[in-house]
Amino acid sequence: MSDNWWRDAVVYQIYPRSFADGNGDGTGDLIGARQKLPYLAELGVDAIWLSPFYTSPLADGGYDVSDYRDVDPRFGTLGDFDALVEQAHALGIRVIVDIVPNHSSSAHPWFQEALAGKNRDRYIFRDAPNDWESIFGGPAWTQVSDGQWYLHLFDPEQPDLNWENPEVRAEFVDIIRFWLDRGVDGFRIDVAHGMIKADGLPDVGARDGRQVELLGHEPLPYFDQDGVHEIYREWRPILDSYGAIGVAEAWVESPQRLARYIGSDELHQAFNFDFMMAEFDAKSFRGIIDKSLAEADLVGAPTTWVLSNHDRYRHVTRYDSLAKAKAGTLLMLALPGSAYLYNGEELGLDEVLDLPDELREDPAFKRTGESRDGCRVPIPWGTGDLAWTNPWLPQPERWNALTAQAQENDPASTLNFYRAALKLRRGFNGPLHWLNAPDGVLAFKRGDRTVVVNISEQDYPLTGEILLASGPLSTDGSLPPNTAAWTKP
């Protein structure tokens, strides 16, 4: 495997609780994930990214970690993890794991010590709160029994760690080495822009509406502070010594700010959330692609493209149709750089919007009414031995036609469309060169391949050999609206 595998890799995100259930208890686990590795190898992915599987009360889907060096019993054991890594590597699949450094669980031994009045400097305590708000709604401060307040930019069960404390920095260096020694190939860094807060914790000030969204559009004293880059400059030599990578989840105000996280002395990649948040519109896509490629070129790192993940509605629903979602997928997979897929998108799954309120677990739901549970419903494998037993969130009946079992032998299925796309994607090379096209149409070349995405209201003529299209062509061979195609001379 090449040391530069990550520069054009396709990475498949596994949300362990919802991916595959290996022991029949209704919760996905590492045994189930390992059992599905041959499926992922056939799909054609280069790596998997495991969302948190660490010991956790699951107050926020595992992003509240109480033990960073162990597997939660609901997901398996360290032995199960080691077996997964070994089999993935045997199949040529790399393994990236989440790391959650901005905050721990309130059940973490460190925070329990802090509540008892010991070593509070590992977290951010103060005698009076400022005006900061939680991402999940409401104040970002909770008062403890002796009158002090602690900071939690997310749920009260996720207290923010104090990265000005050298003990915190040393602890995470040790955690990183622990998992690298177990064979992981990299880390996806949760809230990578959040660990350092502005000196003095200044107020944000009056704002219209909510103070903050995770996708930042303006400076905030608790996100994207310059000091965060010192952390990554410390981590990079460690990652390099293992041949591993770091990927930032950084919601910042501009591509220029995002580019600061990547480069030869910091992280290897940062998620391109602007692309995920783009409208299904040719002008919107074109502007974001151009800006993203230009900023990535400044630091010599590839852009990372993504359309769906565990925090946003699935793109079938955001784009209002499977046809548009498949066209967007062909656009994404043809762009220079790496691409991240979210488990189940290869089946064409939509967002489950009608979950009963009493089953929703997203901590933001009770504060804002917003819920990410709909993109976390366990993905459908099929009937019989493939079926889930009492899944932790119910699967909608409409998904019965979308199971992997139902799509396996259907050449027109979304699953086989993804398989074909990932195989053909390996034939793309070189930079992107835009071609002249009418309004509403995106057209570009990479090497000897041409990509056309028709978001206009008219059919668009195609030339050359059709390698793959996201939907049926018109009777005259032209590309209908809301369809994409890859061609070559």
GROMACS .gro file of C-alpha atoms in nm:
model
  489
    1MET     CA    1   0.000   0.000   0.000
    2SER     CA    2   0.123   0.348  -0.089
    3ASP     CA    3   0.214   0.594   0.188
    4ASN     CA    4   0.008   0.850  -0.005
    5TRP     CA    5  -0.303   0.629  -0.016
    6TRP     CA    6  -0.507   0.897   0.157
    7ARG     CA    7  -0.463   1.157  -0.115
    8ASP     CA    8  -0.727   1.000  -0.340
    9ALA     CA    9  -0.884   0.740  -0.109
   10VAL     CA   10  -1.250   0.651  -0.077
   11VAL     CA   11  -1.322   0.621   0.297
   12TYR     CA   12  -1.639   0.456   0.427
   13GLN     CA   13  -1.775   0.587   0.758
   14ILE     CA   14  -1.909   0.317   0.989
   15TYR     CA   15  -2.143   0.435   1.264
   16PRO     CA   16  -2.087   0.119   1.472
   17ARG     CA   17  -2.417   0.117   1.659
   18SER     CA   18  -2.611   0.125   1.331
   19PHE     CA   19  -2.394  -0.063   1.084
   20ALA     CA   20  -2.410  -0.437   1.156
   21ASP     CA   21  -2.516  -0.642   1.458
   22GLY     CA   22  -2.284  -0.937   1.515
   23ASN     CA   23  -2.445  -1.080   1.829
   24GLY     CA   24  -2.816  -1.022   1.769
   25ASP     CA   25  -2.884  -0.779   2.055
   26GLY     CA   26  -3.017  -0.499   1.835
   27THR     CA   27  -2.704  -0.285   1.861
   28GLY     CA   28  -2.438  -0.277   1.593
   29ASP     CA   29  -2.092  -0.379   1.709
   30LEU     CA   30  -1.734  -0.447   1.605
   31ILE     CA   31  -1.806  -0.815   1.538
   32GLY     CA   32  -2.074  -0.712   1.290
   33ALA     CA   33  -1.845  -0.457   1.129
   34ARG     CA   34  -1.575  -0.721   1.085
   35GLN     CA   35  -1.827  -0.959   0.927
   36LYS     CA   36  -1.913  -0.693   0.666
   37LEU     CA   37  -1.553  -0.619   0.564
   38PRO     CA   38  -1.576  -0.844   0.254
   39TYR     CA   39  -1.886  -0.647   0.150
   40LEU     CA   40  -1.687  -0.324   0.184
   41ALA     CA   41  -1.395  -0.471  -0.008
   42GLU     CA   42  -1.633  -0.562  -0.292
   43LEU     CA   43  -1.783  -0.214  -0.276
   44GLY     CA   44  -1.434  -0.086  -0.348
   45VAL     CA   45  -1.344   0.136  -0.054
   46ASP     CA   46  -0.985   0.206   0.045
   47ALA     CA   47  -1.043   0.266   0.417
   48ILE     CA   48  -1.305   0.265   0.688
   49TRP     CA   49  -1.361   0.533   0.950
   50LEU     CA   50  -1.509   0.404   1.275
   51SER     CA   51  -1.719   0.652   1.471
   52PRO     CA   52  -1.663   0.619   1.848
   53PHE     CA   53  -1.677   0.270   1.996
   54TYR     CA   54  -1.509   0.366   2.325
   55THR     CA   55  -1.653   0.314   2.672
   56SER     CA   56  -1.931   0.570   2.702
   57PRO     CA   57  -2.269   0.639   2.862
   58LEU     CA   58  -2.386   0.721   2.504
   59ALA     CA   59  -2.528   1.057   2.607
   60ASP     CA   60  -2.422   1.181   2.263
   61GLY     CA   61  -2.386   0.868   2.054
   62GLY     CA   62  -2.044   0.781   2.194
   63TYR     CA   63  -1.894   1.127   2.151
   64ASP     CA   64  -1.896   1.140   2.531
   65VAL     CA   65  -1.599   0.915   2.613
   66SER     CA   66  -1.541   0.782   2.963
   67ASP     CA   67  -1.243   0.559   2.873
   68TYR     CA   68  -1.035   0.648   2.567
   69ARG     CA   69  -0.837   0.322   2.576
   70ASP     CA   70  -1.113   0.061   2.576
   71VAL     CA   71  -1.413  -0.063   2.378
   72ASP     CA   72  -1.760  -0.019   2.522
   73PRO     CA   73  -1.898  -0.366   2.609
   74ARG     CA   74  -2.200  -0.292   2.390
   75PHE     CA   75  -1.965  -0.280   2.091
   76GLY     CA   76  -1.730  -0.562   2.189
   77THR     CA   77  -1.378  -0.590   2.328
   78LEU     CA   78  -1.026  -0.480   2.245
   79GLY     CA   79  -0.981  -0.829   2.103
   80ASP     CA   80  -1.270  -0.767   1.865
   81PHE     CA   81  -1.110  -0.440   1.761
   82ASP     CA   82  -0.774  -0.606   1.698
   83ALA     CA   83  -0.941  -0.877   1.490
   84LEU     CA   84  -1.122  -0.614   1.284
   85VAL     CA   85  -0.799  -0.425   1.212
   86GLU     CA   86  -0.618  -0.745   1.119
   87GLN     CA   87  -0.888  -0.858   0.876
   88ALA     CA   88  -0.928  -0.510   0.726
   89HIS     CA   89  -0.556  -0.493   0.654
   90ALA     CA   90  -0.565  -0.842   0.504
   91LEU     CA   91  -0.832  -0.713   0.262
   92GLY     CA   92  -0.629  -0.402   0.178
   93ILE     CA   93  -0.856  -0.171   0.380
   94ARG     CA   94  -0.708   0.093   0.611
   95VAL     CA   95  -0.868   0.177   0.946
   96ILE     CA   96  -0.929   0.531   1.075
   97VAL     CA   97  -1.081   0.585   1.420
   98ASP     CA   98  -1.248   0.883   1.581
   99ILE     CA   99  -1.073   1.070   1.859
  100VAL     CA  100  -1.268   1.315   2.075
  101PRO     CA  101  -1.026   1.565   2.233
  102ASN     CA  102  -1.244   1.871   2.293
  103HIS     CA  103  -1.443   1.713   2.575
  104SER     CA  104  -1.477   1.392   2.773
  105SER     CA  105  -1.779   1.229   2.929
  106SER     CA  106  -1.888   1.356   3.268
  107ALA     CA  107  -1.847   0.990   3.372
  108HIS     CA  108  -1.473   1.004   3.295
  109PRO     CA  109  -1.263   0.947   3.610
  110TRP     CA  110  -1.096   1.284   3.562
  111PHE     CA  111  -1.427   1.469   3.575
  112GLN     CA  112  -1.544   1.267   3.871
  113GLU     CA  113  -1.226   1.380   4.049
  114ALA     CA  114  -1.303   1.738   3.947
  115LEU     CA  115  -1.650   1.716   4.097
  116ALA     CA  116  -1.483   1.604   4.420
  117GLY     CA  117  -1.268   1.918   4.409
  118LYS     CA  118  -0.948   1.754   4.280
  119ASN     CA  119  -0.749   1.848   3.969
  120ARG     CA  120  -1.018   2.078   3.834
  121ASP     CA  121  -0.767   2.244   3.606
  122ARG     CA  122  -0.805   1.953   3.364
  123TYR     CA  123  -1.142   2.108   3.274
  124ILE     CA  124  -1.269   2.466   3.247
  125PHE     CA  125  -1.425   2.575   3.575
  126ARG     CA  126  -1.495   2.933   3.683
  127ASP     CA  127  -1.681   3.114   3.957
  128ALA     CA  128  -1.938   3.270   3.725
  129PRO     CA  129  -2.051   3.182   3.371
  130ASN     CA  130  -2.011   3.402   3.066
  131ASP     CA  131  -2.269   3.425   2.786
  132TRP     CA  132  -2.154   3.128   2.578
  133GLU     CA  133  -2.422   2.897   2.444
  134SER     CA  134  -2.415   2.522   2.382
  135ILE     CA  135  -2.420   2.384   2.028
  136PHE     CA  136  -2.715   2.176   2.148
  137GLY     CA  137  -2.904   2.481   2.274
  138GLY     CA  138  -2.916   2.662   2.606
  139PRO     CA  139  -2.626   2.786   2.822
  140ALA     CA  140  -2.282   2.629   2.783
  141TRP     CA  141  -2.229   2.628   3.160
  142THR     CA  142  -2.358   2.407   3.442
  143GLN     CA  143  -2.318   2.481   3.812
  144VAL     CA  144  -2.182   2.219   4.052
  145SER     CA  145  -2.261   2.171   4.419
  146ASP     CA  146  -1.990   2.404   4.554
  147GLY     CA  147  -2.108   2.693   4.336
  148GLN     CA  148  -1.855   2.684   4.053
  149TRP     CA  149  -1.955   2.642   3.690
  150TYR     CA  150  -1.802   2.418   3.421
  151LEU     CA  151  -1.799   2.468   3.045
  152HIS     CA  152  -1.965   2.229   2.803
  153LEU     CA  153  -1.993   2.350   2.444
  154PHE     CA  154  -2.213   2.047   2.382
  155ASP     CA  155  -2.418   1.848   2.637
  156PRO     CA  156  -2.370   1.895   3.015
  157GLU     CA  157  -2.248   1.534   3.011
  158GLN     CA  158  -1.962   1.647   2.781
  159PRO     CA  159  -1.742   1.883   2.986
  160ASP     CA  160  -1.477   2.066   2.785
  161LEU     CA  161  -1.118   1.973   2.862
  162ASN     CA  162  -0.866   2.246   2.940
  163TRP     CA  163  -0.599   2.225   2.670
  164GLU     CA  164  -0.392   2.490   2.845
  165ASN     CA  165  -0.309   2.218   3.099
  166PRO     CA  166   0.003   2.020   2.993
  167GLU     CA  167  -0.142   1.708   3.157
  168VAL     CA  168  -0.430   1.709   2.906
  169ARG     CA  169  -0.190   1.743   2.614
  170ALA     CA  170   0.031   1.460   2.740
  171GLU     CA  171  -0.272   1.236   2.796
  172PHE     CA  172  -0.387   1.265   2.436
  173VAL     CA  173  -0.041   1.203   2.298
  174ASP     CA  174  -0.047   0.880   2.497
  175ILE     CA  175  -0.399   0.794   2.373
  176ILE     CA  176  -0.293   0.848   2.013
  177ARG     CA  177   0.008   0.622   2.057
  178PHE     CA  178  -0.211   0.357   2.224
  179TRP     CA  179  -0.428   0.318   1.914
  180LEU     CA  180  -0.141   0.358   1.669
  181ASP     CA  181   0.031   0.071   1.845
  182ARG     CA  182  -0.284  -0.135   1.783
  183GLY     CA  183  -0.247  -0.077   1.410
  184VAL     CA  184  -0.480   0.210   1.322
  185ASP     CA  185  -0.395   0.408   1.012
  186GLY     CA  186  -0.523   0.746   1.124
  187PHE     CA  187  -0.764   0.956   1.325
  188ARG     CA  188  -1.068   1.162   1.245
  189ILE     CA  189  -1.050   1.445   1.500
  190ASP     CA  190  -1.386   1.547   1.641
  191VAL     CA  191  -1.439   1.923   1.685
  192ALA     CA  192  -1.081   1.977   1.571
  193HIS     CA  193  -1.130   2.355   1.585
  194GLY     CA  194  -1.257   2.367   1.943
  195MET     CA  195  -0.991   2.277   2.197
  196ILE     CA  196  -0.841   2.621   2.256
  197LYS     CA  197  -1.054   2.905   2.391
  198ALA     CA  198  -0.973   3.277   2.375
  199ASP     CA  199  -0.780   3.420   2.669
  200GLY     CA  200  -1.008   3.530   2.949
  201LEU     CA  201  -1.312   3.355   2.799
  202PRO     CA  202  -1.467   3.682   2.672
  203ASP     CA  203  -1.840   3.719   2.616
  204VAL     CA  204  -1.970   3.676   2.263
  205GLY     CA  205  -2.216   3.961   2.297
  206ALA     CA  206  -2.573   4.006   2.183
  207ARG     CA  207  -2.676   3.823   1.866
  208ASP     CA  208  -2.996   3.777   1.671
  209GLY     CA  209  -3.126   3.425   1.719
  210ARG     CA  210  -2.895   3.145   1.830
  211GLN     CA  211  -2.544   3.250   1.917
  212VAL     CA  212  -2.374   2.963   1.735
  213GLU     CA  213  -2.419   2.692   1.480
  214LEU     CA  214  -2.158   2.421   1.440
  215LEU     CA  215  -2.090   2.552   1.090
  216GLY     CA  216  -1.917   2.876   1.181
  217HIS     CA  217  -1.964   3.182   0.964
  218GLU     CA  218  -1.795   3.439   1.189
  219PRO     CA  219  -1.528   3.445   1.460
  220LEU     CA  220  -1.619   3.303   1.800
  221PRO     CA  221  -1.400   3.299   2.113
  222TYR     CA  222  -1.435   2.922   2.157
  223PHE     CA  223  -1.374   2.799   1.799
  224ASP     CA  224  -1.084   2.816   1.556
  225GLN     CA  225  -0.838   2.989   1.789
  226ASP     CA  226  -0.480   3.011   1.663
  227GLY     CA  227  -0.346   2.804   1.951
  228VAL     CA  228  -0.514   2.489   1.825
  229HIS     CA  229  -0.250   2.462   1.555
  230GLU     CA  230   0.022   2.409   1.815
  231ILE     CA  231  -0.153   2.084   1.911
  232TYR     CA  232  -0.148   1.950   1.558
  233ARG     CA  233   0.213   2.050   1.507
  234GLU     CA  234   0.289   1.832   1.809
  235TRP     CA  235   0.082   1.542   1.678
  236ARG     CA  236   0.210   1.543   1.318
  237PRO     CA  237   0.557   1.392   1.386
  238ILE     CA  238   0.391   1.115   1.586
  239LEU     CA  239   0.150   1.038   1.304
  240ASP     CA  240   0.433   1.046   1.050
  241SER     CA  241   0.641   0.804   1.255
  242TYR     CA  242   0.361   0.545   1.222
  243GLY     CA  243   0.269   0.631   0.863
  244ALA     CA  244  -0.073   0.744   0.987
  245ILE     CA  245  -0.294   1.040   0.899
  246GLY     CA  246  -0.504   1.302   1.078
  247VAL     CA  247  -0.835   1.430   0.941
  248ALA     CA  248  -0.995   1.742   1.089
  249GLU     CA  249  -1.362   1.794   1.154
  250ALA     CA  250  -1.328   2.171   1.153
  251TRP     CA  251  -1.627   2.397   1.097
  252VAL     CA  252  -1.466   2.734   1.027
  253GLU     CA  253  -1.569   3.056   0.863
  254SER     CA  254  -1.380   3.031   0.533
  255PRO     CA  255  -1.177   2.797   0.311
  256GLN     CA  256  -0.872   3.007   0.397
  257ARG     CA  257  -0.915   2.929   0.767
  258LEU     CA  258  -0.973   2.561   0.688
  259ALA     CA  259  -0.653   2.542   0.486
  260ARG     CA  260  -0.453   2.631   0.799
  261TYR     CA  261  -0.534   2.289   0.948
  262ILE     CA  262  -0.368   2.095   0.669
  263GLY     CA  263  -0.017   2.081   0.538
  264SER     CA  264   0.319   1.919   0.597
  265ASP     CA  265   0.342   2.023   0.963
  266GLU     CA  266  -0.020   1.979   1.078
  267LEU     CA  267  -0.300   1.749   0.962
  268HIS     CA  268  -0.331   1.566   0.633
  269GLN     CA  269  -0.694   1.645   0.553
  270ALA     CA  270  -0.993   1.849   0.664
  271PHE     CA  271  -1.353   1.775   0.575
  272ASN     CA  272  -1.498   2.000   0.309
  273PHE     CA  273  -1.832   2.075   0.470
  274ASP     CA  274  -1.902   2.361   0.229
  275PHE     CA  275  -1.946   2.101  -0.044
  276MET     CA  276  -2.184   1.896   0.172
  277MET     CA  277  -2.387   2.206   0.253
  278ALA     CA  278  -2.406   2.325  -0.110
  279GLU     CA  279  -2.741   2.354  -0.283
  280PHE     CA  280  -2.811   2.111  -0.566
  281ASP     CA  281  -2.731   2.387  -0.810
  282ALA     CA  282  -2.460   2.418  -1.075
  283LYS     CA  283  -2.349   2.765  -0.966
  284SER     CA  284  -2.331   2.663  -0.600
  285PHE     CA  285  -2.130   2.349  -0.677
  286ARG     CA  286  -1.895   2.530  -0.917
  287GLY     CA  287  -1.812   2.810  -0.674
  288ILE     CA  288  -1.738   2.576  -0.385
  289ILE     CA  289  -1.531   2.338  -0.598
  290ASP     CA  290  -1.318   2.623  -0.732
  291LYS     CA  291  -1.258   2.776  -0.388
  292SER     CA  292  -1.184   2.442  -0.228
  293LEU     CA  293  -0.932   2.334  -0.489
  294ALA     CA  294  -0.758   2.671  -0.484
  295GLU     CA  295  -0.721   2.675  -0.106
  296ALA     CA  296  -0.601   2.315  -0.094
  297ASP     CA  297  -0.339   2.389  -0.358
  298LEU     CA  298  -0.193   2.658  -0.133
  299VAL     CA  299  -0.087   2.394   0.120
  300GLY     CA  300  -0.027   2.106  -0.119
  301ALA     CA  301  -0.297   1.885   0.032
  302PRO     CA  302  -0.591   1.717  -0.140
  303THR     CA  303  -0.946   1.830  -0.084
  304THR     CA  304  -1.176   1.593   0.103
  305TRP     CA  305  -1.530   1.566  -0.033
  306VAL     CA  306  -1.836   1.441   0.155
  307LEU     CA  307  -2.213   1.444   0.093
  308SER     CA  308  -2.352   1.266   0.401
  309ASN     CA  309  -2.244   1.179   0.754
  310HIS     CA  310  -2.383   1.106   1.100
  311ASP     CA  311  -2.457   1.473   1.174
  312ARG     CA  312  -2.659   1.578   0.867
  313TYR     CA  313  -2.967   1.462   0.680
  314ARG     CA  314  -2.881   1.203   0.417
  315HIS     CA  315  -2.834   1.366   0.079
  316VAL     CA  316  -3.119   1.169  -0.082
  317THR     CA  317  -3.348   1.372   0.144
  318ARG     CA  318  -3.157   1.701   0.122
  319TYR     CA  319  -3.169   1.686  -0.258
  320ASP     CA  320  -3.534   1.568  -0.259
  321SER     CA  321  -3.469   1.262  -0.477
  322LEU     CA  322  -3.250   0.958  -0.530
  323ALA     CA  323  -3.185   1.073  -0.888
  324LYS     CA  324  -3.028   1.399  -0.771
  325ALA     CA  325  -2.835   1.217  -0.498
  326LYS     CA  326  -2.680   0.976  -0.750
  327ALA     CA  327  -2.589   1.267  -0.979
  328GLY     CA  328  -2.424   1.444  -0.685
  329THR     CA  329  -2.236   1.126  -0.601
  330LEU     CA  330  -2.092   1.099  -0.953
  331LEU     CA  331  -1.983   1.462  -0.928
  332MET     CA  332  -1.815   1.406  -0.592
  333LEU     CA  333  -1.638   1.085  -0.691
  334ALA     CA  334  -1.490   1.247  -1.003
  335LEU     CA  335  -1.330   1.540  -0.820
  336PRO     CA  336  -0.957   1.545  -0.736
  337GLY     CA  337  -0.886   1.439  -0.381
  338SER     CA  338  -1.047   1.189  -0.146
  339ALA     CA  339  -1.414   1.108  -0.088
  340TYR     CA  340  -1.595   0.997   0.227
  341LEU     CA  341  -1.909   0.781   0.212
  342TYR     CA  342  -2.155   0.735   0.498
  343ASN     CA  343  -2.277   0.388   0.579
  344GLY     CA  344  -2.594   0.308   0.389
  345GLU     CA  345  -2.566   0.575   0.123
  346GLU     CA  346  -2.462   0.304  -0.124
  347LEU     CA  347  -2.813   0.161  -0.075
  348GLY     CA  348  -2.980   0.493  -0.154
  349LEU     CA  349  -3.119   0.534   0.198
  350ASP     CA  350  -3.318   0.845   0.281
  351GLU     CA  351  -3.353   1.026   0.612
  352VAL     CA  352  -3.602   0.875   0.856
  353LEU     CA  353  -3.799   1.182   0.960
  354ASP     CA  354  -4.092   1.017   1.140
  355LEU     CA  355  -3.920   0.846   1.433
  356PRO     CA  356  -4.131   0.853   1.749
  357ASP     CA  357  -4.012   1.131   1.977
  358GLU     CA  358  -3.972   0.894   2.270
  359LEU     CA  359  -3.712   0.693   2.075
  360ARG     CA  360  -3.496   0.987   1.975
  361GLU     CA  361  -3.165   1.005   2.163
  362ASP     CA  362  -2.993   1.309   2.012
  363PRO     CA  363  -2.922   1.540   2.308
  364ALA     CA  364  -3.006   1.842   2.093
  365PHE     CA  365  -3.363   1.720   2.041
  366LYS     CA  366  -3.495   1.813   2.386
  367ARG     CA  367  -3.342   2.163   2.363
  368THR     CA  368  -3.399   2.266   2.002
  369GLY     CA  369  -3.630   2.009   1.846
  370GLU     CA  370  -3.353   1.926   1.599
  371SER     CA  371  -3.251   1.561   1.573
  372ARG     CA  372  -2.975   1.366   1.401
  373ASP     CA  373  -3.133   1.031   1.485
  374GLY     CA  374  -3.288   0.997   1.139
  375CYS     CA  375  -2.953   0.942   0.970
  376ARG     CA  376  -2.848   0.693   1.238
  377VAL     CA  377  -3.122   0.433   1.188
  378PRO     CA  378  -2.960   0.087   1.148
  379ILE     CA  379  -2.896   0.013   0.783
  380PRO     CA  380  -3.093  -0.275   0.628
  381TRP     CA  381  -2.909  -0.588   0.521
  382GLY     CA  382  -3.204  -0.811   0.436
  383THR     CA  383  -3.419  -1.092   0.569
  384GLY     CA  384  -3.348  -1.415   0.752
  385ASP     CA  385  -2.996  -1.431   0.894
  386LEU     CA  386  -2.928  -1.082   0.757
  387ALA     CA  387  -3.212  -0.914   0.944
  388TRP     CA  388  -3.169  -0.707   1.259
  389THR     CA  389  -3.339  -0.834   1.574
  390ASN     CA  390  -3.516  -0.548   1.751
  391PRO     CA  391  -3.284  -0.270   1.621
  392TRP     CA  392  -3.224   0.017   1.863
  393LEU     CA  393  -3.405   0.251   1.623
  394PRO     CA  394  -3.686   0.114   1.402
  395GLN     CA  395  -3.626   0.074   1.028
  396PRO     CA  396  -3.905   0.206   0.802
  397GLU     CA  397  -4.098  -0.044   0.595
  398ARG     CA  398  -4.006   0.138   0.274
  399TRP     CA  399  -3.648   0.026   0.327
  400ASN     CA  400  -3.749  -0.336   0.262
  401ALA     CA  401  -3.693  -0.269  -0.107
  402LEU     CA  402  -3.354  -0.110  -0.039
  403THR     CA  403  -3.180  -0.387   0.155
  404ALA     CA  404  -2.835  -0.500   0.045
  405GLN     CA  405  -2.989  -0.844  -0.014
  406ALA     CA  406  -3.256  -0.702  -0.246
  407GLN     CA  407  -3.004  -0.494  -0.441
  408GLU     CA  408  -2.722  -0.747  -0.466
  409ASN     CA  409  -2.816  -0.905  -0.799
  410ASP     CA  410  -3.002  -0.613  -0.955
  411PRO     CA  411  -2.772  -0.450  -1.212
  412ALA     CA  412  -2.977  -0.129  -1.193
  413SER     CA  413  -2.958  -0.101  -0.813
  414THR     CA  414  -2.797   0.186  -0.626
  415LEU     CA  415  -2.557  -0.061  -0.463
  416ASN     CA  416  -2.426  -0.180  -0.799
  417PHE     CA  417  -2.414   0.180  -0.924
  418TYR     CA  418  -2.179   0.262  -0.634
  419ARG     CA  419  -1.970  -0.048  -0.702
  420ALA     CA  420  -1.931   0.051  -1.066
  421ALA     CA  421  -1.851   0.413  -0.977
  422LEU     CA  422  -1.580   0.320  -0.726
  423LYS     CA  423  -1.420   0.083  -0.974
  424LEU     CA  424  -1.422   0.337  -1.256
  425ARG     CA  425  -1.307   0.616  -1.025
  426ARG     CA  426  -0.960   0.466  -1.023
  427GLY     CA  427  -0.926   0.569  -1.388
  428PHE     CA  428  -0.945   0.941  -1.308
  429ASN     CA  429  -0.615   1.126  -1.284
  430GLY     CA  430  -0.470   1.471  -1.305
  431PRO     CA  431  -0.613   1.815  -1.234
  432LEU     CA  432  -0.963   1.937  -1.312
  433HIS     CA  433  -1.017   2.143  -1.629
  434TRP     CA  434  -1.357   2.306  -1.672
  435LEU     CA  435  -1.526   2.289  -2.012
  436ASN     CA  436  -1.764   2.543  -2.160
  437ALA     CA  437  -2.122   2.451  -2.082
  438PRO     CA  438  -2.459   2.631  -2.069
  439ASP     CA  439  -2.611   2.758  -1.748
  440GLY     CA  440  -2.714   2.475  -1.523
  441VAL     CA  441  -2.459   2.229  -1.659
  442LEU     CA  442  -2.121   2.142  -1.508
  443ALA     CA  443  -1.866   1.985  -1.740
  444PHE     CA  444  -1.498   1.917  -1.681
  445LYS     CA  445  -1.216   1.686  -1.782
  446ARG     CA  446  -0.964   1.493  -1.578
  447GLY     CA  447  -0.715   1.309  -1.792
  448ASP     CA  448  -0.908   1.136  -2.069
  449ARG     CA  449  -1.235   1.135  -1.875
  450THR     CA  450  -1.516   1.389  -1.911
  451VAL     CA  451  -1.773   1.454  -1.639
  452VAL     CA  452  -2.108   1.616  -1.712
  453VAL     CA  453  -2.370   1.704  -1.451
  454ASN     CA  454  -2.697   1.836  -1.591
  455ILE     CA  455  -2.883   2.051  -1.339
  456SER     CA  456  -3.066   2.248  -1.608
  457GLU     CA  457  -3.421   2.198  -1.729
  458GLN     CA  458  -3.318   2.070  -2.072
  459ASP     CA  459  -3.150   1.757  -2.203
  460TYR     CA  460  -2.779   1.798  -2.273
  461PRO     CA  461  -2.603   1.618  -2.562
  462LEU     CA  462  -2.321   1.377  -2.479
  463THR     CA  463  -2.026   1.273  -2.691
  464GLY     CA  464  -1.790   0.978  -2.663
  465GLU     CA  465  -1.829   0.647  -2.486
  466ILE     CA  466  -2.059   0.646  -2.182
  467LEU     CA  467  -1.870   0.486  -1.895
  468LEU     CA  468  -2.140   0.539  -1.632
  469ALA     CA  469  -2.452   0.748  -1.589
  470SER     CA  470  -2.644   0.818  -1.271
  471GLY     CA  471  -2.975   0.742  -1.441
  472PRO     CA  472  -3.131   0.647  -1.775
  473LEU     CA  473  -3.037   0.855  -2.077
  474SER     CA  474  -3.294   1.003  -2.314
  475THR     CA  475  -3.391   0.807  -2.624
  476ASP     CA  476  -3.149   1.012  -2.836
  477GLY     CA  477  -2.860   0.940  -2.594
  478SER     CA  478  -2.859   1.286  -2.435
  479LEU     CA  479  -2.830   1.353  -2.063
  480PRO     CA  480  -3.164   1.436  -1.892
  481PRO     CA  481  -3.199   1.693  -1.614
  482ASN     CA  482  -3.074   1.591  -1.268
  483THR     CA  483  -2.842   1.329  -1.415
  484ALA     CA  484  -2.464   1.296  -1.441
  485ALA     CA  485  -2.239   1.093  -1.667
  486TRP     CA  486  -1.876   0.995  -1.708
  487THR     CA  487  -1.749   0.959  -2.063
  488LYS     CA  488  -1.427   0.912  -2.256
  489PRO     CA  489  -1.341   0.965  -2.623
   0.00000   0.00000   0.00000
